């Protein structure tokens, strides 16, 4: 089992920045893909960014809606994945979830979510 705990959400003005953190514990070696998803009421959950690790090599992907504004990264020593969010827009308002899986499989470990609200 893997436990994921998000932090760092909050209220920010348009154009501002936030950094989300996802601390992993448990059987971490069983997963090599970490993703940040977001969801707003009435809409499907959206994959925002993910990072796939093969040894010391990481591959990252972003949704078109956040390219150039969001950056996903990981600190293996701290078992933590980050999502740096810059130039935030009201459309970025959502509950953000951290998730983990083994590559080729569906996400099977999820955090509890953290609310991000972008508003003036």
N, CA, C and O atoms as a MOPAC input file, in Angstrom:
PM7 MOZYME 1SCF
protein

 N      0.83300 1    -1.20800 1     0.00000 1
 C      0.00000 1     0.00000 1     0.00000 1
 C      0.86300 1     1.25200 1     0.00000 1
 O      1.95800 1     1.28500 1     0.56100 1
 N      0.33500 1     2.26900 1    -0.64300 1
 C      1.00700 1     3.57100 1    -0.69500 1
 C      0.04700 1     4.62700 1    -0.15600 1
 O     -1.12700 1     4.66000 1    -0.52300 1
 N      0.55300 1     5.47600 1     0.70500 1
 C     -0.23700 1     6.58200 1     1.24200 1
 C      0.28600 1     7.89500 1     0.64200 1
 O      1.49200 1     8.13300 1     0.57500 1
 N     -0.65200 1     8.72800 1     0.21400 1
 C     -0.31100 1    10.01000 1    -0.39800 1
 C     -1.03700 1    11.13000 1     0.34600 1
 O     -2.24300 1    11.05700 1     0.58000 1
 N     -0.28900 1    12.15700 1     0.70700 1
 C     -0.86700 1    13.28100 1     1.43900 1
 C     -0.48100 1    14.58300 1     0.73700 1
 O      0.69700 1    14.92500 1     0.63500 1
 N     -1.50700 1    15.30600 1     0.25400 1
 C     -1.26000 1    16.58000 1    -0.42300 1
 C     -1.28300 1    17.73400 1     0.57700 1
 O     -1.89500 1    17.65200 1     1.64200 1
 N     -0.60300 1    18.79900 1     0.20100 1
 C     -0.65100 1    20.04300 1     0.96900 1
 C     -0.30300 1    21.20000 1     0.04300 1
 O      0.21900 1    21.00200 1    -1.05400 1
 N     -0.60000 1    22.40300 1     0.50100 1
 C     -0.19400 1    23.58300 1    -0.24400 1
 C     -1.28900 1    24.32300 1    -0.96800 1
 O     -1.03700 1    25.36900 1    -1.56700 1
 N     -2.51100 1    23.80100 1    -0.92700 1
 C     -3.60100 1    24.50600 1    -1.59400 1
 C     -3.98800 1    25.77300 1    -0.84300 1
 O     -3.50100 1    26.03800 1     0.25500 1
 N     -4.87200 1    26.54500 1    -1.45800 1
 C     -5.33500 1    27.76900 1    -0.80600 1
 C     -5.96400 1    28.72300 1    -1.78100 1
 O     -6.29600 1    28.35900 1    -2.90900 1
 N     -6.12700 1    29.95700 1    -1.33200 1
 C     -6.71200 1    31.01700 1    -2.14500 1
 C     -5.59600 1    31.91300 1    -2.66900 1
 O     -4.72500 1    32.34500 1    -1.91300 1
 N     -5.63000 1    32.18600 1    -3.96600 1
 C     -4.61500 1    33.03200 1    -4.58300 1
 C     -5.27900 1    33.91300 1    -5.62700 1
 O     -6.28000 1    33.52600 1    -6.23000 1
 N     -4.72500 1    35.08900 1    -5.83800 1
 C     -5.27600 1    35.98900 1    -6.84300 1
 C     -4.82800 1    35.56800 1    -8.23200 1
 O     -3.79100 1    34.92000 1    -8.37900 1
 N     -5.58900 1    35.92500 1    -9.24500 1
 C     -5.16700 1    35.63300 1   -10.62500 1
 C     -3.77200 1    36.19600 1   -10.89700 1
 O     -3.45300 1    37.32100 1   -10.51200 1
 N     -2.95300 1    35.39000 1   -11.56900 1
 C     -1.57300 1    35.76500 1   -11.82700 1
 C     -0.61000 1    35.32900 1   -10.74700 1
 O      0.60500 1    35.43000 1   -10.92200 1
 N     -1.13200 1    34.84800 1    -9.63600 1
 C     -0.29900 1    34.41800 1    -8.52800 1
 C      0.23500 1    33.00600 1    -8.69500 1
 O      0.02800 1    32.35700 1    -9.72100 1
 N      0.93000 1    32.54600 1    -7.65700 1
 C      1.57400 1    31.23100 1    -7.68700 1
 C      1.26000 1    30.44100 1    -6.42200 1
 O      1.01700 1    31.00400 1    -5.35500 1
 N      1.27400 1    29.13200 1    -6.57400 1
 C      1.16700 1    28.20300 1    -5.45200 1
 C      2.04500 1    27.00100 1    -5.74600 1
 O      2.28800 1    26.66700 1    -6.90500 1
 N      2.51500 1    26.35900 1    -4.70300 1
 C      3.21600 1    25.09300 1    -4.86600 1
 C      2.52400 1    24.02900 1    -4.04100 1
 O      2.39000 1    24.14600 1    -2.82300 1
 N      2.08600 1    22.98300 1    -4.73600 1
 C      1.47900 1    21.83700 1    -4.06900 1
 C      2.54100 1    20.77600 1    -3.80000 1
 O      3.47700 1    20.59600 1    -4.57900 1
 N      2.37300 1    20.08400 1    -2.68100 1
 C      3.28100 1    18.99800 1    -2.33000 1
 C      2.48500 1    17.72500 1    -2.12200 1
 O      1.33700 1    17.75500 1    -1.68100 1
 N      3.10900 1    16.61200 1    -2.44600 1
 C      2.49200 1    15.29400 1    -2.24000 1
 C      3.54200 1    14.39400 1    -1.61500 1
 O      4.51000 1    13.99700 1    -2.26400 1
 N      3.33600 1    14.07700 1    -0.34000 1
 C      4.27100 1    13.22600 1     0.38000 1
 C      3.80600 1    11.78200 1     0.30200 1
 O      2.66000 1    11.47400 1     0.63200 1
 N      4.68900 1    10.90400 1    -0.13000 1
 C      4.36600 1     9.48600 1    -0.28900 1
 C      5.02700 1     8.66900 1     0.81600 1
 O      6.13700 1     8.96600 1     1.25700 1
 N      4.31700 1     7.63700 1     1.24600 1
 C      4.86800 1     6.71200 1     2.23300 1
 C      4.32000 1     5.31900 1     1.95500 1
 O      3.35400 1     5.15800 1     1.20800 1
 N      4.94500 1     4.31600 1     2.56200 1
 C      4.50900 1     2.94200 1     2.34900 1
 C      5.36800 1     2.25100 1     1.29300 1
 O      6.58000 1     2.45800 1     1.24000 1
 N      4.74500 1     1.44000 1     0.46200 1
 C      5.45000 1     0.64200 1    -0.55200 1
 C      5.73900 1     1.48300 1    -1.79500 1
 O      5.21100 1     1.22400 1    -2.87600 1
 N      6.58100 1     2.48700 1    -1.61900 1
 C      6.83100 1     3.46000 1    -2.68400 1
 C      7.47800 1     2.81700 1    -3.89700 1
 O      7.27200 1     3.27300 1    -5.02200 1
 N      8.25200 1     1.77300 1    -3.68700 1
 C      8.93700 1     1.13300 1    -4.81300 1
 C      7.96900 1     0.47700 1    -5.78600 1
 O      8.35800 1     0.10700 1    -6.89400 1
 N      6.71200 1     0.32900 1    -5.38300 1
 C      5.71900 1    -0.30800 1    -6.25900 1
 C      5.15600 1     0.65200 1    -7.29800 1
 O      4.42900 1     0.22800 1    -8.19600 1
 N      5.48000 1     1.95000 1    -7.19200 1
 C      4.96600 1     2.91100 1    -8.15500 1
 C      6.11700 1     3.67900 1    -8.78600 1
 O      7.11900 1     3.94700 1    -8.12300 1
 N      5.98500 1     4.03600 1   -10.06200 1
 C      6.99800 1     4.86700 1   -10.70300 1
 C      6.39900 1     6.01500 1   -11.50200 1
 O      7.10500 1     6.73000 1   -12.21300 1
 N      5.08900 1     6.18100 1   -11.37400 1
 C      4.42700 1     7.30400 1   -12.02500 1
 C      3.63500 1     8.05900 1   -10.96100 1
 O      2.85400 1     7.47000 1   -10.21400 1
 N      3.84800 1     9.36300 1   -10.90800 1
 C      3.08200 1    10.22200 1   -10.00800 1
 C      2.41700 1    11.29500 1   -10.86100 1
 O      3.04100 1    11.90300 1   -11.73000 1
 N      1.14200 1    11.50600 1   -10.58800 1
 C      0.40000 1    12.48200 1   -11.37400 1
 C     -0.40200 1    13.42100 1   -10.50800 1
 O     -0.86400 1    13.05800 1    -9.42600 1
 N     -0.55900 1    14.63200 1   -11.00100 1
 C     -1.46800 1    15.58800 1   -10.37900 1
 C     -2.70500 1    15.69500 1   -11.26000 1
 O     -2.61000 1    15.94900 1   -12.46000 1
 N     -3.85000 1    15.50100 1   -10.65500 1
 C     -5.13300 1    15.62100 1   -11.32500 1
 C     -5.92200 1    16.74600 1   -10.66100 1
 O     -5.61700 1    17.16000 1    -9.54200 1
 N     -6.92600 1    17.22700 1   -11.36000 1
 C     -7.81300 1    18.20800 1   -10.74500 1
 C     -9.24800 1    17.94600 1   -11.17000 1
 O     -9.51300 1    17.36700 1   -12.22400 1
 N    -10.16600 1    18.39100 1   -10.31900 1
 C    -11.57900 1    18.16800 1   -10.60200 1
 C    -12.40300 1    19.31800 1   -10.06000 1
 O    -12.18500 1    19.79300 1    -8.94500 1
 N    -13.36000 1    19.75900 1   -10.87700 1
 C    -14.34900 1    20.74100 1   -10.44400 1
 C    -15.70900 1    20.06200 1   -10.45400 1
 O    -15.91700 1    19.12500 1   -11.22500 1
 N    -16.62600 1    20.50300 1    -9.63300 1
 C    -17.93900 1    19.86700 1    -9.57000 1
 C    -18.61200 1    19.82300 1   -10.93700 1
 O    -18.64200 1    20.82000 1   -11.65800 1
 N    -19.14700 1    18.66100 1   -11.28200 1
 C    -19.85700 1    18.51000 1   -12.53700 1
 C    -18.98000 1    18.18600 1   -13.73100 1
 O    -19.48400 1    17.98400 1   -14.83600 1
 N    -17.66600 1    18.13400 1   -13.52100 1
 C    -16.75000 1    17.82200 1   -14.61500 1
 C    -15.92400 1    16.59300 1   -14.27200 1
 O    -15.77200 1    16.22300 1   -13.10800 1
 N    -15.39400 1    15.96900 1   -15.32700 1
 C    -14.53900 1    14.80700 1   -15.10800 1
 C    -13.18000 1    15.24200 1   -14.54300 1
 O    -12.72000 1    16.36300 1   -14.75700 1
 N    -12.57300 1    14.32700 1   -13.83000 1
 C    -11.24300 1    14.58900 1   -13.31100 1
 C    -10.26000 1    14.70300 1   -14.47900 1
 O    -10.30900 1    13.91300 1   -15.42200 1
 N     -9.38300 1    15.67900 1   -14.40600 1
 C     -8.43200 1    15.96600 1   -15.48300 1
 C     -7.00200 1    15.72100 1   -15.01000 1
 O     -6.61700 1    16.15400 1   -13.92300 1
 N     -6.21400 1    15.02000 1   -15.83800 1
 C     -4.79900 1    14.85800 1   -15.53600 1
 C     -4.08000 1    16.14700 1   -15.92400 1
 O     -4.12800 1    16.56300 1   -17.08200 1
 N     -3.42400 1    16.76900 1   -14.97200 1
 C     -2.75600 1    18.04200 1   -15.19800 1
 C     -1.30300 1    17.83400 1   -15.59900 1
 O     -0.81400 1    18.44700 1   -16.54700 1
 N     -0.62500 1    16.96800 1   -14.86900 1
 C      0.79500 1    16.71700 1   -15.12600 1
 C      1.17200 1    15.38700 1   -14.50900 1
 O      0.60600 1    14.98400 1   -13.49300 1
 N      2.13200 1    14.70200 1   -15.12400 1
 C      2.65300 1    13.50200 1   -14.50000 1
 C      4.15100 1    13.38300 1   -14.72200 1
 O      4.72200 1    13.96900 1   -15.64100 1
 N      4.75800 1    12.60400 1   -13.84900 1
 C      6.20200 1    12.38300 1   -13.91600 1
 C      6.44700 1    10.89300 1   -13.77600 1
 O      6.02000 1    10.26500 1   -12.80600 1
 N      7.14800 1    10.33200 1   -14.77100 1
 C      7.46000 1     8.91100 1   -14.80300 1
 C      8.95100 1     8.74500 1   -14.57600 1
 O      9.77100 1     9.39000 1   -15.22900 1
 N      9.27900 1     7.88600 1   -13.66000 1
 C     10.67400 1     7.70500 1   -13.28200 1
 C     11.15800 1     6.31300 1   -13.62500 1
 O     10.53300 1     5.30700 1   -13.28800 1
 N     12.31700 1     6.28600 1   -14.32300 1
 C     13.01900 1     5.04000 1   -14.58700 1
 C     14.43000 1     5.23800 1   -14.02400 1
 O     15.28300 1     5.86000 1   -14.65600 1
 N     14.65200 1     4.70700 1   -12.84700 1
 C     15.92800 1     4.95700 1   -12.19700 1
 C     16.05100 1     6.43200 1   -11.87400 1
 O     15.19400 1     7.00900 1   -11.20600 1
 N     17.13000 1     7.03600 1   -12.35800 1
 C     17.36000 1     8.46100 1   -12.11400 1
 C     16.85100 1     9.34500 1   -13.25500 1
 O     17.08600 1    10.55300 1   -13.25500 1
 N     16.16700 1     8.75800 1   -14.20900 1
 C     15.65000 1     9.51000 1   -15.35100 1
 C     14.15200 1     9.74000 1   -15.17800 1
 O     13.39400 1     8.80900 1   -14.90400 1
 N     13.74500 1    10.98500 1   -15.34200 1
 C     12.33300 1    11.35100 1   -15.21700 1
 C     11.77900 1    11.87100 1   -16.53700 1
 O     12.45900 1    12.59300 1   -17.26800 1
 N     10.56000 1    11.50400 1   -16.82900 1
 C      9.85400 1    12.00700 1   -17.99800 1
 C      8.60300 1    12.72300 1   -17.51200 1
 O      7.86900 1    12.19500 1   -16.67700 1
 N      8.36000 1    13.90600 1   -18.02300 1
 C      7.20500 1    14.67100 1   -17.57800 1
 C      6.26700 1    14.96100 1   -18.73600 1
 O      6.69500 1    15.07600 1   -19.88400 1
 N      5.00400 1    15.07700 1   -18.42700 1
 C      3.96500 1    15.44900 1   -19.39800 1
 C      3.01300 1    16.42900 1   -18.74400 1
 O      2.79200 1    16.40500 1   -17.53300 1
 N      2.45600 1    17.29500 1   -19.58100 1
 C      1.52400 1    18.31000 1   -19.09100 1
 C      0.28900 1    18.37700 1   -19.98100 1
 O      0.35400 1    18.12900 1   -21.18500 1
 N     -0.82600 1    18.71500 1   -19.36500 1
 C     -2.01400 1    19.03800 1   -20.14900 1
 C     -1.76300 1    20.35100 1   -20.88700 1
 O     -1.04900 1    21.22100 1   -20.39000 1
 N     -2.35000 1    20.48900 1   -22.07000 1
 C     -2.14400 1    21.70900 1   -22.85100 1
 C     -2.55000 1    22.96000 1   -22.07200 1
 O     -1.96400 1    24.02800 1   -22.24800 1
 N     -3.54100 1    22.81800 1   -21.22300 1
 C     -4.07700 1    23.96800 1   -20.50300 1
 C     -3.10000 1    24.54200 1   -19.47400 1
 O     -3.28200 1    25.66700 1   -19.00900 1
 N     -2.06700 1    23.77600 1   -19.11700 1
 C     -1.13900 1    24.25500 1   -18.08700 1
 C      0.30300 1    24.34200 1   -18.57300 1
 O      1.17900 1    24.77000 1   -17.82200 1
 N      0.56200 1    23.94500 1   -19.80700 1
 C      1.93300 1    23.98700 1   -20.32900 1
 C      2.49800 1    25.39800 1   -20.25300 1
 O      1.83500 1    26.37200 1   -20.61000 1
 N      3.72800 1    25.48500 1   -19.78300 1
 C      4.37400 1    26.78300 1   -19.65700 1
 C      4.05400 1    27.50200 1   -18.36300 1
 O      4.68200 1    28.51100 1   -18.04400 1
 N      3.08900 1    26.99800 1   -17.61500 1
 C      2.71400 1    27.64900 1   -16.34800 1
 C      2.96300 1    26.75500 1   -15.13800 1
 O      3.32500 1    27.24300 1   -14.06700 1
 N      2.77100 1    25.44400 1   -15.30800 1
 C      2.93300 1    24.49500 1   -14.20700 1
 C      4.20200 1    23.68000 1   -14.42900 1
 O      4.59700 1    23.41400 1   -15.56400 1
 N      4.83000 1    23.29000 1   -13.32100 1
 C      6.00400 1    22.43600 1   -13.37300 1
 C      5.88400 1    21.34100 1   -12.32000 1
 O      5.66900 1    21.61700 1   -11.14000 1
 N      6.02400 1    20.10600 1   -12.76300 1
 C      6.00500 1    18.97600 1   -11.84100 1
 C      7.44200 1    18.52700 1   -11.59800 1
 O      8.26500 1    18.50800 1   -12.51300 1
 N      7.72500 1    18.16700 1   -10.35400 1
 C      9.06700 1    17.70700 1   -10.01400 1
 C      8.97700 1    16.75600 1    -8.82600 1
 O      7.93400 1    16.64400 1    -8.18300 1
 N     10.07300 1    16.08000 1    -8.54900 1
 C     10.08500 1    15.15800 1    -7.41900 1
 C     11.41400 1    15.23500 1    -6.67900 1
 O     12.46600 1    15.49200 1    -7.26500 1
 N     11.33200 1    15.00500 1    -5.38400 1
 C     12.50300 1    14.92800 1    -4.52500 1
 C     12.52800 1    13.52300 1    -3.94700 1
 O     11.78500 1    13.21700 1    -3.01400 1
 N     13.38100 1    12.67000 1    -4.49900 1
 C     13.38600 1    11.27200 1    -4.07500 1
 C     13.80700 1    11.12300 1    -2.61500 1
 O     13.33200 1    10.22600 1    -1.91800 1
 N     14.68800 1    11.99200 1    -2.15800 1
 C     15.14800 1    11.90000 1    -0.77700 1
 C     14.00600 1    12.14900 1     0.20000 1
 O     14.00600 1    11.61400 1     1.30900 1
 N     13.04500 1    12.94800 1    -0.20300 1
 C     11.90600 1    13.27100 1     0.65500 1
 C     10.65000 1    12.50900 1     0.25400 1
 O      9.60100 1    12.67400 1     0.87800 1
 N     10.74400 1    11.67700 1    -0.78200 1
 C      9.56200 1    10.94200 1    -1.27800 1
 C      8.39200 1    11.89600 1    -1.52100 1
 O      7.25300 1    11.62100 1    -1.14100 1
 N      8.69400 1    12.99200 1    -2.14500 1
 C      7.69200 1    14.03900 1    -2.33700 1
 C      7.68600 1    14.50100 1    -3.78800 1
 O      8.73400 1    14.65200 1    -4.41600 1
 N      6.49600 1    14.71800 1    -4.29600 1
 C      6.29700 1    15.26700 1    -5.63400 1
 C      5.66400 1    16.65000 1    -5.48400 1
 O      4.80500 1    16.87000 1    -4.63000 1
 N      6.10400 1    17.56400 1    -6.32400 1
 C      5.62400 1    18.93400 1    -6.24500 1
 C      4.92600 1    19.34000 1    -7.53700 1
 O      5.19300 1    18.79500 1    -8.60800 1
 N      4.03600 1    20.30200 1    -7.41100 1
 C      3.44600 1    20.94600 1    -8.58100 1
 C      3.55000 1    22.44900 1    -8.35700 1
 O      2.80500 1    23.02800 1    -7.56600 1
 N      4.47800 1    23.06200 1    -9.06000 1
 C      4.62400 1    24.51400 1    -9.00200 1
 C      3.67500 1    25.12700 1   -10.01700 1
 O      3.75100 1    24.82600 1   -11.20800 1
 N      2.78700 1    25.98300 1    -9.54900 1
 C      1.76200 1    26.57800 1   -10.40000 1
 C      1.95800 1    28.08200 1   -10.44500 1
 O      1.83800 1    28.76600 1    -9.42900 1
 N      2.25800 1    28.58900 1   -11.62400 1
 C      2.47000 1    30.02000 1   -11.82100 1
 C      1.40900 1    30.58200 1   -12.76200 1
 O      0.71300 1    29.83900 1   -13.45400 1
 N      1.30300 1    31.89000 1   -12.77100 1
 C      0.34200 1    32.57800 1   -13.65300 1
 C     -1.04100 1    31.94600 1   -13.55200 1
 O     -1.68200 1    31.65200 1   -14.56100 1
 N     -1.47700 1    31.74800 1   -12.34300 1
 C     -2.74800 1    31.06500 1   -12.11900 1
 C     -3.93000 1    31.86700 1   -12.64700 1
 O     -3.94700 1    33.09700 1   -12.60100 1
 N     -4.91500 1    31.13000 1   -13.14800 1
 C     -6.11800 1    31.70800 1   -13.71300 1
 C     -7.33900 1    31.21400 1   -12.93000 1
 O     -7.26300 1    30.17800 1   -12.27000 1
 N     -8.45000 1    31.93100 1   -12.99100 1
 C     -9.66600 1    31.44000 1   -12.32400 1
 C    -10.06200 1    30.02900 1   -12.78900 1
 O    -10.61800 1    29.25500 1   -12.00900 1
 N     -9.78000 1    29.69700 1   -14.04900 1
 C    -10.10300 1    28.35700 1   -14.56100 1
 C     -9.27100 1    27.26100 1   -13.91500 1
 O     -9.59100 1    26.08200 1   -14.07000 1
 N     -8.22200 1    27.61300 1   -13.20100 1
 C     -7.41500 1    26.62300 1   -12.49200 1
 C     -8.04500 1    26.22600 1   -11.15800 1
 O     -7.56300 1    25.31100 1   -10.49100 1
 N     -9.10800 1    26.90400 1   -10.77400 1
 C     -9.78300 1    26.58000 1    -9.52100 1
 C    -10.33600 1    25.16100 1    -9.57400 1
 O    -11.09000 1    24.81000 1   -10.48100 1
 N     -9.95500 1    24.35500 1    -8.59500 1
 C    -10.36100 1    22.94700 1    -8.55600 1
 C     -9.82700 1    22.30700 1    -7.28000 1
 O     -9.04900 1    22.90900 1    -6.54000 1
 N    -10.26000 1    21.08600 1    -7.04400 1
 C     -9.59200 1    20.24900 1    -6.04100 1
 C     -8.49700 1    19.48900 1    -6.77300 1
 O     -8.75000 1    18.83200 1    -7.78300 1
 N     -7.28700 1    19.58500 1    -6.25600 1
 C     -6.14300 1    18.93900 1    -6.88100 1
 C     -5.79400 1    17.66000 1    -6.10100 1
 O     -5.66600 1    17.66200 1    -4.87600 1
 N     -5.64900 1    16.58400 1    -6.86000 1
 C     -5.34200 1    15.28400 1    -6.28200 1
 C     -3.99500 1    14.77300 1    -6.77600 1
 O     -3.65100 1    14.90500 1    -7.95000 1
 N     -3.25800 1    14.20000 1    -5.87100 1
 C     -2.02900 1    13.50000 1    -6.20700 1
 C     -2.38100 1    12.01200 1    -6.34300 1
 O     -3.19000 1    11.48900 1    -5.57600 1
 N     -1.77000 1    11.34000 1    -7.32100 1
 C     -2.04000 1     9.92300 1    -7.51900 1
 C     -0.76900 1     9.20500 1    -7.93300 1
 O      0.16200 1     9.81700 1    -8.45800 1
 N     -0.74000 1     7.89200 1    -7.69100 1
 C      0.41900 1     7.10500 1    -8.06200 1
 C      0.02800 1     5.78100 1    -8.67600 1
 O     -1.05200 1     5.25100 1    -8.41600 1
 N      0.93000 1     5.24800 1    -9.50400 1
 C      0.68300 1     3.96400 1   -10.15000 1
 C      1.99100 1     3.39900 1   -10.68000 1
 O      3.03500 1     4.04900 1   -10.63000 1
 N      1.91300 1     2.19300 1   -11.18200 1
 C      2.99000 1     1.59200 1   -11.93700 1
 C      2.71400 1     1.90900 1   -13.40400 1
 O      1.55900 1     1.86900 1   -13.82800 1
 N      3.74100 1     2.22200 1   -14.18600 1
 C      3.52400 1     2.58100 1   -15.58100 1
 C      2.82200 1     1.43700 1   -16.30900 1
 O      3.12400 1     0.26500 1   -16.08400 1
 N      1.88800 1     1.79300 1   -17.17900 1
 C      1.09500 1     0.82700 1   -17.93100 1
 C     -0.19600 1     0.41700 1   -17.24400 1
 O     -1.04100 1    -0.25100 1   -17.84000 1
 N     -0.34400 1     0.81900 1   -15.99000 1
 C     -1.55300 1     0.49100 1   -15.24300 1
 C     -2.34100 1     1.76300 1   -14.93500 1
 O     -1.87900 1     2.87400 1   -15.19400 1
 N     -3.54200 1     1.57800 1   -14.37800 1
 C     -4.33600 1     2.73900 1   -13.98400 1
 C     -3.84500 1     3.25200 1   -12.62600 1
 O     -3.23200 1     2.52800 1   -11.84200 1
 N     -4.14000 1     4.52500 1   -12.38500 1
 C     -3.81800 1     5.07700 1   -11.07600 1
 C     -4.61700 1     4.32600 1   -10.00500 1
 O     -5.83700 1     4.20000 1   -10.10000 1
 N     -3.92000 1     3.83900 1    -9.00500 1
 C     -4.60600 1     3.07700 1    -7.96800 1
 C     -4.35900 1     3.61100 1    -6.56600 1
 O     -4.91500 1     3.08500 1    -5.60200 1
 N     -3.54100 1     4.64100 1    -6.43500 1
 C     -3.32600 1     5.27600 1    -5.14500 1
 C     -3.63900 1     6.76000 1    -5.29800 1
 O     -3.15300 1     7.42800 1    -6.21000 1
 N     -4.46700 1     7.25600 1    -4.37300 1
 C     -4.92300 1     8.64900 1    -4.45000 1
 C     -4.79300 1     9.33400 1    -3.09500 1
 O     -4.98100 1     8.71600 1    -2.04700 1
 N     -4.47000 1    10.61400 1    -3.13900 1
 C     -4.50600 1    11.41300 1    -1.93700 1
 C     -5.91500 1    11.92500 1    -1.68100 1
 O     -6.84800 1    11.61900 1    -2.42300 1
 N     -6.05400 1    12.70100 1    -0.62800 1
 C     -7.38100 1    13.18100 1    -0.22300 1
 C     -7.79200 1    14.45100 1    -0.97100 1
 O     -8.96100 1    14.83500 1    -0.94100 1
 N     -6.85600 1    15.09300 1    -1.62800 1
 C     -7.16400 1    16.30500 1    -2.38800 1
 C     -6.90500 1    17.56800 1    -1.59800 1
 O     -7.00000 1    17.58600 1    -0.37100 1
 N     -6.57300 1    18.62800 1    -2.32500 1
 C     -6.38200 1    19.93100 1    -1.70900 1
 C     -7.02800 1    20.98000 1    -2.61500 1
 O     -6.86000 1    20.95300 1    -3.83400 1
 N     -7.76700 1    21.90100 1    -2.00100 1
 C     -8.51200 1    22.90200 1    -2.76700 1
 C     -7.59200 1    24.03900 1    -3.19300 1
 O     -6.82400 1    24.57500 1    -2.39400 1
 N     -7.69000 1    24.39000 1    -4.46400 1
 C     -7.02000 1    25.57800 1    -5.00600 1
 C     -8.09300 1    26.49900 1    -5.55700 1
 O     -8.88000 1    26.10200 1    -6.41600 1
 N     -8.12500 1    27.70800 1    -5.07200 1
 C     -9.10000 1    28.69700 1    -5.53300 1
 C     -8.36000 1    29.92000 1    -6.03600 1
 O     -7.57100 1    30.52800 1    -5.31200 1
 N     -8.62300 1    30.27600 1    -7.29100 1
 C     -7.99600 1    31.44200 1    -7.90100 1
 C     -9.08500 1    32.49300 1    -8.10000 1
 O     -9.97200 1    32.33600 1    -8.94000 1
 N     -9.00300 1    33.54800 1    -7.32700 1
 C    -10.05800 1    34.56000 1    -7.35100 1
 C     -9.52200 1    35.87700 1    -6.80200 1
 O     -8.64900 1    35.90100 1    -5.93400 1
 N    -10.06200 1    36.95500 1    -7.32300 1
 C     -9.69700 1    38.27300 1    -6.81100 1
 C    -10.67900 1    38.71400 1    -5.73600 1
 O    -10.53900 1    39.80300 1    -5.18100 1

